[in-house]
Short mmCIF file of C-alpha atoms in Angstrom, two decimals:
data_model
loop_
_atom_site.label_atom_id
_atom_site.label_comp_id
_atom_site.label_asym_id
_atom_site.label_seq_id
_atom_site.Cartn_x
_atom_site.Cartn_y
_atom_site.Cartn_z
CA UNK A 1 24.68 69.84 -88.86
CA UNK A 2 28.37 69.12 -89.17
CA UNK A 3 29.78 66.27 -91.30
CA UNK A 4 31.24 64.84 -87.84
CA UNK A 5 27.75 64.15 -86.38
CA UNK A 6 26.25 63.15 -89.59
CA UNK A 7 28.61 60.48 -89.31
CA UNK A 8 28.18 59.16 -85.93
CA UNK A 9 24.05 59.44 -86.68
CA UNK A 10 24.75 56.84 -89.67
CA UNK A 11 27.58 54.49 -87.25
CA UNK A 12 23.83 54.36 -84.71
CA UNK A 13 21.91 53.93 -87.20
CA UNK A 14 23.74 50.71 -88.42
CA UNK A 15 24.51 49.37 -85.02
CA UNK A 16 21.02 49.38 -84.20
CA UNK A 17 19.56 47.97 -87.23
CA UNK A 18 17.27 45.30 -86.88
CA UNK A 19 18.87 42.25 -87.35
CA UNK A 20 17.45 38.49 -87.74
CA UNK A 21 18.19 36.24 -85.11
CA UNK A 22 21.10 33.72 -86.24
CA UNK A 23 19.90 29.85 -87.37
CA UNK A 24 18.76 27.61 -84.04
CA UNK A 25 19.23 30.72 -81.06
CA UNK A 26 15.99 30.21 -79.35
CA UNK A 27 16.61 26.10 -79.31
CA UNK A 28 20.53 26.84 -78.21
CA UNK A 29 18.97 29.22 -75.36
CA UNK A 30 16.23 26.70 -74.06
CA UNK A 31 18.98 24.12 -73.89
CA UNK A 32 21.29 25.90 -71.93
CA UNK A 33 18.23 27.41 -69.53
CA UNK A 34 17.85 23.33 -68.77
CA UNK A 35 21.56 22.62 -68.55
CA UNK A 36 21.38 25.32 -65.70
CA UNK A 37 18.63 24.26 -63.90
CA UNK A 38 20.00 20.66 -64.08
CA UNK A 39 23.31 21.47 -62.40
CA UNK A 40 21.34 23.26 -59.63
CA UNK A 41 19.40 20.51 -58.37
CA UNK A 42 22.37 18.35 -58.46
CA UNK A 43 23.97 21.02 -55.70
CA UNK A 44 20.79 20.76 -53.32
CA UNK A 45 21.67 17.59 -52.10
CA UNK A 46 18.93 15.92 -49.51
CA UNK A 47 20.19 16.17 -45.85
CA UNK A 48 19.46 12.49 -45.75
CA UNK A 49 21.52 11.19 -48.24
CA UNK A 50 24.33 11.50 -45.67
CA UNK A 51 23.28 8.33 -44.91
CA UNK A 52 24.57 6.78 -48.35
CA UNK A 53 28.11 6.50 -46.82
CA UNK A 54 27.95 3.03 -45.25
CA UNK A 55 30.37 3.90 -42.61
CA UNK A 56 27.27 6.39 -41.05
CA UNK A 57 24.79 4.38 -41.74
CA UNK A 58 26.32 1.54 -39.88
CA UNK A 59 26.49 4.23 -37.37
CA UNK A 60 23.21 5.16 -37.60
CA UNK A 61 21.15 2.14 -36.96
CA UNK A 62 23.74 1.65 -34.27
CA UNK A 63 22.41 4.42 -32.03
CA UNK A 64 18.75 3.57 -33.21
CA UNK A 65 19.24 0.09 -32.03
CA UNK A 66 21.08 1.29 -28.72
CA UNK A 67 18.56 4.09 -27.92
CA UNK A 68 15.84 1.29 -28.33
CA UNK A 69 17.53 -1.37 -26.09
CA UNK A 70 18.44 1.40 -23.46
CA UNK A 71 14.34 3.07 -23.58
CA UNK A 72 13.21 -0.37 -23.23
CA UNK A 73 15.30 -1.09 -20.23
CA UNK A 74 14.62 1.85 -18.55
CA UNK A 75 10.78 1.52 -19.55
CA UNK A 76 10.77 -2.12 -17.80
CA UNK A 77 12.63 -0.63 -14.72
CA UNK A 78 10.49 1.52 -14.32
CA UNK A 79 7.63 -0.47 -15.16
CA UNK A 80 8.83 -3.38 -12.28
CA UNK A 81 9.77 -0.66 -9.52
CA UNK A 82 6.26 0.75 -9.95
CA UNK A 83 4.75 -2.85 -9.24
CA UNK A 84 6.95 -3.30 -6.37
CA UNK A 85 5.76 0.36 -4.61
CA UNK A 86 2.20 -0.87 -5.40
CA UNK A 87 2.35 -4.03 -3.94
CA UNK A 88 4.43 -2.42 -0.90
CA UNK A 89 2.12 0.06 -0.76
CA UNK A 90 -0.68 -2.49 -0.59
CA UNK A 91 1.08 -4.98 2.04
CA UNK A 92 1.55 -1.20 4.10
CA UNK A 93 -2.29 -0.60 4.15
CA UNK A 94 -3.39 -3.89 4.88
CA UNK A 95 -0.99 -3.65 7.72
CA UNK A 96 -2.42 -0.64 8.85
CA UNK A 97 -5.89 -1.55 8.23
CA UNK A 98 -5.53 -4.62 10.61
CA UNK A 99 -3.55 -3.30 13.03
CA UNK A 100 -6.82 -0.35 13.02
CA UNK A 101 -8.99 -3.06 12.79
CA UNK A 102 -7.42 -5.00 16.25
CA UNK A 103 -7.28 -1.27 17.81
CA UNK A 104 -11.12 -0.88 17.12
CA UNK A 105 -11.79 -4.51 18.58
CA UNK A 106 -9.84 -3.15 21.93
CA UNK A 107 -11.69 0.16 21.89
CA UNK A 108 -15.08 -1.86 20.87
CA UNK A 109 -15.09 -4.35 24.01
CA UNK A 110 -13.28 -1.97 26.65
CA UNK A 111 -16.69 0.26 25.71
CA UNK A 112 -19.01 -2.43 26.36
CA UNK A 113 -17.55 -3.17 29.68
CA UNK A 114 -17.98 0.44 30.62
CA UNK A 115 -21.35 1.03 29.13
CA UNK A 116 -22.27 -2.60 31.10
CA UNK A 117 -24.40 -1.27 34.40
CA UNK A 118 -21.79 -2.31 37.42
CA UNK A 119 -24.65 -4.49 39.02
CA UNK A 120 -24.26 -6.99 35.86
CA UNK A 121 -20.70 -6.31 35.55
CA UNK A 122 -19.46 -7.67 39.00
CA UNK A 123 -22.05 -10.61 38.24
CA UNK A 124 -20.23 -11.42 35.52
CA UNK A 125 -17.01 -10.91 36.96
CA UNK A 126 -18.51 -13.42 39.66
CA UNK A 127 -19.21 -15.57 36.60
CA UNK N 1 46.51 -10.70 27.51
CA UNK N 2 46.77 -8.53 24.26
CA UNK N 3 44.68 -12.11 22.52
CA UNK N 4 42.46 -12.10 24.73
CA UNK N 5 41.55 -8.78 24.41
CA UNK N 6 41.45 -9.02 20.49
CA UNK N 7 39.24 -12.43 21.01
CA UNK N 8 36.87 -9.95 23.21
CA UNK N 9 36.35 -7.20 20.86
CA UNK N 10 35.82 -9.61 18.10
CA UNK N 11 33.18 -11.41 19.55
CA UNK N 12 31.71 -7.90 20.14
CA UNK N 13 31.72 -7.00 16.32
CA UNK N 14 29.93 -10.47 15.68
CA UNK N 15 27.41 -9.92 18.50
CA UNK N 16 26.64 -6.78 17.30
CA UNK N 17 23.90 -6.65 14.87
CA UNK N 18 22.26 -9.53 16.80
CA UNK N 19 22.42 -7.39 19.87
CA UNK N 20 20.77 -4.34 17.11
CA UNK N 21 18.17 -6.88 15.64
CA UNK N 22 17.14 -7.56 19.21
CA UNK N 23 16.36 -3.88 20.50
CA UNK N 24 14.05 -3.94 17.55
CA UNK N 25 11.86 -6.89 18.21
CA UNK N 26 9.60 -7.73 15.42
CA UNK N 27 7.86 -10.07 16.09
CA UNK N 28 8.00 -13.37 18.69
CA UNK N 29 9.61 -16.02 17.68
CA UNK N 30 7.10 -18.44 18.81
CA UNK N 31 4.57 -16.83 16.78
CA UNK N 32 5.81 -18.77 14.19
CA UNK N 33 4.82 -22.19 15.51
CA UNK N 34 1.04 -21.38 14.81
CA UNK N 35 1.60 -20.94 11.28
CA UNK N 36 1.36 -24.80 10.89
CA UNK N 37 -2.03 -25.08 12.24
CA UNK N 38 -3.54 -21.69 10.46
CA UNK N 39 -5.97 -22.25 7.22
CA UNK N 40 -4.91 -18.93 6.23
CA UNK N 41 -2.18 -16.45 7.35
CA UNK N 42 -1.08 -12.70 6.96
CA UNK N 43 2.16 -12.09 6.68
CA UNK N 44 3.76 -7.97 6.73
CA UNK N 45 7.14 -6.98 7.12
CA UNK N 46 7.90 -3.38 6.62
CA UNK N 47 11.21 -2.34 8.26
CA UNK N 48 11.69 1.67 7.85
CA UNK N 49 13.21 2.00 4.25
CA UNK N 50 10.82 -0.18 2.72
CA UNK N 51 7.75 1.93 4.37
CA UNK N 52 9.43 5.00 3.26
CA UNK N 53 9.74 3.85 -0.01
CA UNK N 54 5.91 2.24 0.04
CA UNK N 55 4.58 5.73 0.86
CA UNK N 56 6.06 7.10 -2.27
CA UNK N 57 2.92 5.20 -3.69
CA UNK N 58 0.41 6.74 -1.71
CA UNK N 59 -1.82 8.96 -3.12
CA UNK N 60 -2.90 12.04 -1.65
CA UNK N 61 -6.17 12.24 -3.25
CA UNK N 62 -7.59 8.67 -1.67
CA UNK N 63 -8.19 10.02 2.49
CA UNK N 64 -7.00 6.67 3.87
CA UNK N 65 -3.45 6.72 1.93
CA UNK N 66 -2.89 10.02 3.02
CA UNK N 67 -3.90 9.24 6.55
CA UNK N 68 -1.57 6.42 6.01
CA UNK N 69 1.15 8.33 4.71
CA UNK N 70 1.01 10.74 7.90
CA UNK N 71 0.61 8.17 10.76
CA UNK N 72 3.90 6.35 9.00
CA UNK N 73 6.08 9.61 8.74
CA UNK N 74 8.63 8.59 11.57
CA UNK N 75 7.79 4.72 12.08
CA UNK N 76 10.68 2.10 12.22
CA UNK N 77 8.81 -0.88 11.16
CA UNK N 78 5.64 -2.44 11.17
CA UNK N 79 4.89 -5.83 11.58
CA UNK N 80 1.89 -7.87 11.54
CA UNK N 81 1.48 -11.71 11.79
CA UNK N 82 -1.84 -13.17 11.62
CA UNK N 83 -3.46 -16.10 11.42
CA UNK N 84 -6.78 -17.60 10.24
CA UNK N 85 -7.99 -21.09 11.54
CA UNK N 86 -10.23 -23.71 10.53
CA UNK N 87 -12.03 -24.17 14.11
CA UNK N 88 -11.19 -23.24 17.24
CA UNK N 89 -9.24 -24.13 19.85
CA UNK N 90 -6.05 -24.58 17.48
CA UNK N 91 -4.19 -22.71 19.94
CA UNK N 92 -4.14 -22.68 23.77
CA UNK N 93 -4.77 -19.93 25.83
CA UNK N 94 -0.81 -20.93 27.06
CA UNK N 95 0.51 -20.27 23.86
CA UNK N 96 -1.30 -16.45 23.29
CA UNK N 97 0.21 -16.85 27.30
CA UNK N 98 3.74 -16.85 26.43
CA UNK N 99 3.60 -13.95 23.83
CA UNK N 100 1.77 -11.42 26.05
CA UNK N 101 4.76 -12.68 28.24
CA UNK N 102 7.97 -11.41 26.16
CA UNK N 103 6.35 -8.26 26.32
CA UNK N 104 6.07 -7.99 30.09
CA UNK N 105 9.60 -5.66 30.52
CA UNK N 106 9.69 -2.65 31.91
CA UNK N 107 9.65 -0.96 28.71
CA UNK N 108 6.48 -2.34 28.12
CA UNK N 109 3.01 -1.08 29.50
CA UNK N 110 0.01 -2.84 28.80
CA UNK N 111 -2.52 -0.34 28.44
CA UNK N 112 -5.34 -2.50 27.20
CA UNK N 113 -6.03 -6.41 28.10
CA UNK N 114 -9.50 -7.33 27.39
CA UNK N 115 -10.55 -10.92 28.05
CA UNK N 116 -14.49 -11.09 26.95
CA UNK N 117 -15.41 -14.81 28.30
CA UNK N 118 -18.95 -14.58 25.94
CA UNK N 119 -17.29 -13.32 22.44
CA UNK N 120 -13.61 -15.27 22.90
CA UNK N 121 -11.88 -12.06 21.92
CA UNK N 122 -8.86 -11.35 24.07
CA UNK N 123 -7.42 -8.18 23.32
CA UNK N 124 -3.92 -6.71 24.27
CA UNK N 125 -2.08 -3.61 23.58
CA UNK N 126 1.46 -2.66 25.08
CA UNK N 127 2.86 1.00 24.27
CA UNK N 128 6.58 0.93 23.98
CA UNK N 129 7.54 3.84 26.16
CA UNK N 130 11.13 5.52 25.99
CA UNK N 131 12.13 9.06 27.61
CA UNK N 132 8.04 9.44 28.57
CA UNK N 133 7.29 9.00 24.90
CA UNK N 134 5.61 6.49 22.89
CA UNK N 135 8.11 4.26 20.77
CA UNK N 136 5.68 2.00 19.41
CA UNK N 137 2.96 -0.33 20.30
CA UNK N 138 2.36 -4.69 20.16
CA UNK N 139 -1.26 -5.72 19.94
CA UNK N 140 -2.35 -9.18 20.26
CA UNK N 141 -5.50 -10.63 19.44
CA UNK N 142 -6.45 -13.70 20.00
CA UNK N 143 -9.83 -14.97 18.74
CA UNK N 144 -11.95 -18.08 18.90
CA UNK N 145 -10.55 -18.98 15.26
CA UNK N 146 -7.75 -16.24 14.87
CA UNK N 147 -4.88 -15.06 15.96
CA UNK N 148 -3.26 -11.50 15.28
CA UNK N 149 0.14 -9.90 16.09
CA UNK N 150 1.18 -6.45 15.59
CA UNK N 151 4.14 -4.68 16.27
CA UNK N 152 4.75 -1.32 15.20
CA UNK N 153 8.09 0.31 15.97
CA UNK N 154 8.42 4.33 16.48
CA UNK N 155 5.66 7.11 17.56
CA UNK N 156 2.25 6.62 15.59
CA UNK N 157 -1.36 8.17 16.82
CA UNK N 158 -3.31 5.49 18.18
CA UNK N 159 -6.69 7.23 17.32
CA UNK N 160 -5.58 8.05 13.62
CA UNK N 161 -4.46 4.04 12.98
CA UNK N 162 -7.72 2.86 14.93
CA UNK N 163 -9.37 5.12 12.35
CA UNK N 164 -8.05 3.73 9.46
CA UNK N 165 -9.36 0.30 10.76
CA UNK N 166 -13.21 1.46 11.13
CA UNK N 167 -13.09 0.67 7.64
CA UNK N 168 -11.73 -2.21 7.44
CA UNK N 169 -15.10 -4.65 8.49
CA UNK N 170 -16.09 -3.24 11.78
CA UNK N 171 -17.94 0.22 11.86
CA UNK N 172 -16.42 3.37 13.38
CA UNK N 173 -17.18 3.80 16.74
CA UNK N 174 -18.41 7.06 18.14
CA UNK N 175 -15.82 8.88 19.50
CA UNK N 176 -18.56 10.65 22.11
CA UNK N 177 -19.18 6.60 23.66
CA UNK N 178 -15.65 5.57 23.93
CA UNK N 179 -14.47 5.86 27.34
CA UNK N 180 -11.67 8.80 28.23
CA UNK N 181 -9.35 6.68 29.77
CA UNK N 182 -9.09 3.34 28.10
CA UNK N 183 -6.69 2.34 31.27
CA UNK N 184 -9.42 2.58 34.35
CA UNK N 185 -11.81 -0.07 31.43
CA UNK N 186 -8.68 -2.10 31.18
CA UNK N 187 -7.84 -2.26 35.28
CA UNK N 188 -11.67 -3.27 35.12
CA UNK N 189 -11.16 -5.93 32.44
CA UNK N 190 -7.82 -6.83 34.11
CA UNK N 191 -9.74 -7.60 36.82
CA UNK N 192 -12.39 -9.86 35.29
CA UNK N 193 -9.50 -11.65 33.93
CA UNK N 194 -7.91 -12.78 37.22
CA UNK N 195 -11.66 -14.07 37.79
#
């Protein structure tokens, strides 16, 4: 062994001494390790608190209140043309169903002529 | 000159839609009188829009809307008028008269007049012909304590809308019993008439 490497052994050997840890490290470290975690949930804002600027909030329940009004228009549009078709639709079938009806009482007595035997028929024509 | 010709088509643009309203007839006017007397009355006015727009609301799955919904594919209108009285006799057989009369033209055919003396039910039906096809058919019934106008305007199948009446009070007749020409029974009812 040369004197050279004896020396750099000893320079290791008293860098990597064991040392004690200076006065307060682990309370310093624990306080910092909160100070970080602090800042970091300050960063990750909410997406709603967008709404903490008055200016959008205004906004905000602005379109609510329009989007309601506009639904509930459209709902009671709706709601009034379906009536109408109904009744239409009901004013259409009664139509039909009398004008059927009127058809059948045609069809009904024109039959009962014909299925009348002729003899009676010209007596009651006589009639 | 040049005035008078102005003055002319003028009167011409006025006279117009009255002259339109009258090629499609609704109903007579005189129809209207009745309603005074009537206990009850029915009342439809469908002009084509309105029954396109009604058949929107038909359903397919019920068989009479969708019966309904094909017999009023290409109709113009339909019309009914009818009234219900308390007893009879609140109209004369001169009024029921003078509405068969307005539709005595000769675009008119009456194809079924039925006077039965022993029931009171007088029965008419005209078929609106145009270019040897049907444009629509008037019936009139007049019974002992009512009174019923129809007017349908455009094609329709007779035997489809008399169906959708079977169901309506009376029963279906059987198609097998009914007679194949309803216009030989009606020259035979005509005749009992003139009796």
């Amino acid at each position: 062994m040369t004197d050279k490497n004896m020396n750099l052994e000893d320079e290791l050997k008293s860098a990597l001494r064991r040392q004690q840890a200076p006065p307060h490290f682990t309370e310093r470290v624990l306080a910092q390790i909160a100070e970080q975690n602090s800042s970091t949930q300050a960063v990750r804002t909410p997406w709603w608190s967008i709404f903490t600027q008055p200016l959008l909030r205004w906004a905000a329940v602005t379109a609510t209140a329009a989007s309601l009004v506009i639904g509930g228009i459209h709902y009671r549009t709706v709601q009034r043309e379906r009536t109408q078709g109904e009744a239409a639709k009901q004013q259409l079938m009664l139509a039909l169903r009398i004008a059927g009806n009127k058809l059948q009482l045609a069809k009904a007595r024109v039959n009962e002529i014909n299925a009348t035997p002729s003899t009676n028929r010209s007596r009651s024509e006589e009639e | 000159m040049r005035t008078k010709a102005r003055n002319g088509i003028v009167i011409l643009l006025l006279a117009l839609p009255a002259a339109l309203r009258a090629q499609d007839t609704q109903l007579p006017p005189d129809v209207e009188r009745l309603s005074a007397k009537a206990k009850e009355t029915v009342e439809v006015k469908m002009d084509g829009p309105m029954l396109r727009w009604a058949s929107k609301f038909l359903s397919a799955e019920d068989p009479d809307e969708r019966k309904a919904a094909k017999l009023i594919t290409n109709l113009k209108g339909i019309y009914v008028r009818s009234f219900e009285f308390e007893s009879e006799g609140a109209y004369t057989s001169a009024e029921v008269e003078e509405l068969r009369a307005q539709f005595r033209s000769p675009v008119w055919s009456r194809v079924v007049g039925v006077r039965s003396q022993h029931e009171g039910d007088n029965v008419d039906v005209f078929f609106r012909i145009e270019d040897d096809q049907m444009a629509g058919i008037v019936i009139i019934s007049a019974e002992k304590k009512e009174l019923t106008v129809v007017n349908i305007v455009g094609p329709i199948d007779v035997d489809q809308l008399a169906d959708l009446g079977g169901e309506f009070g009376i029963p279906k007749l059987n198609a097998k019993t009914l007679p194949k020409s309803p216009i030989k029974s009606v020259a035979k009812a005509d005749k009992g008439d003139q009796k």
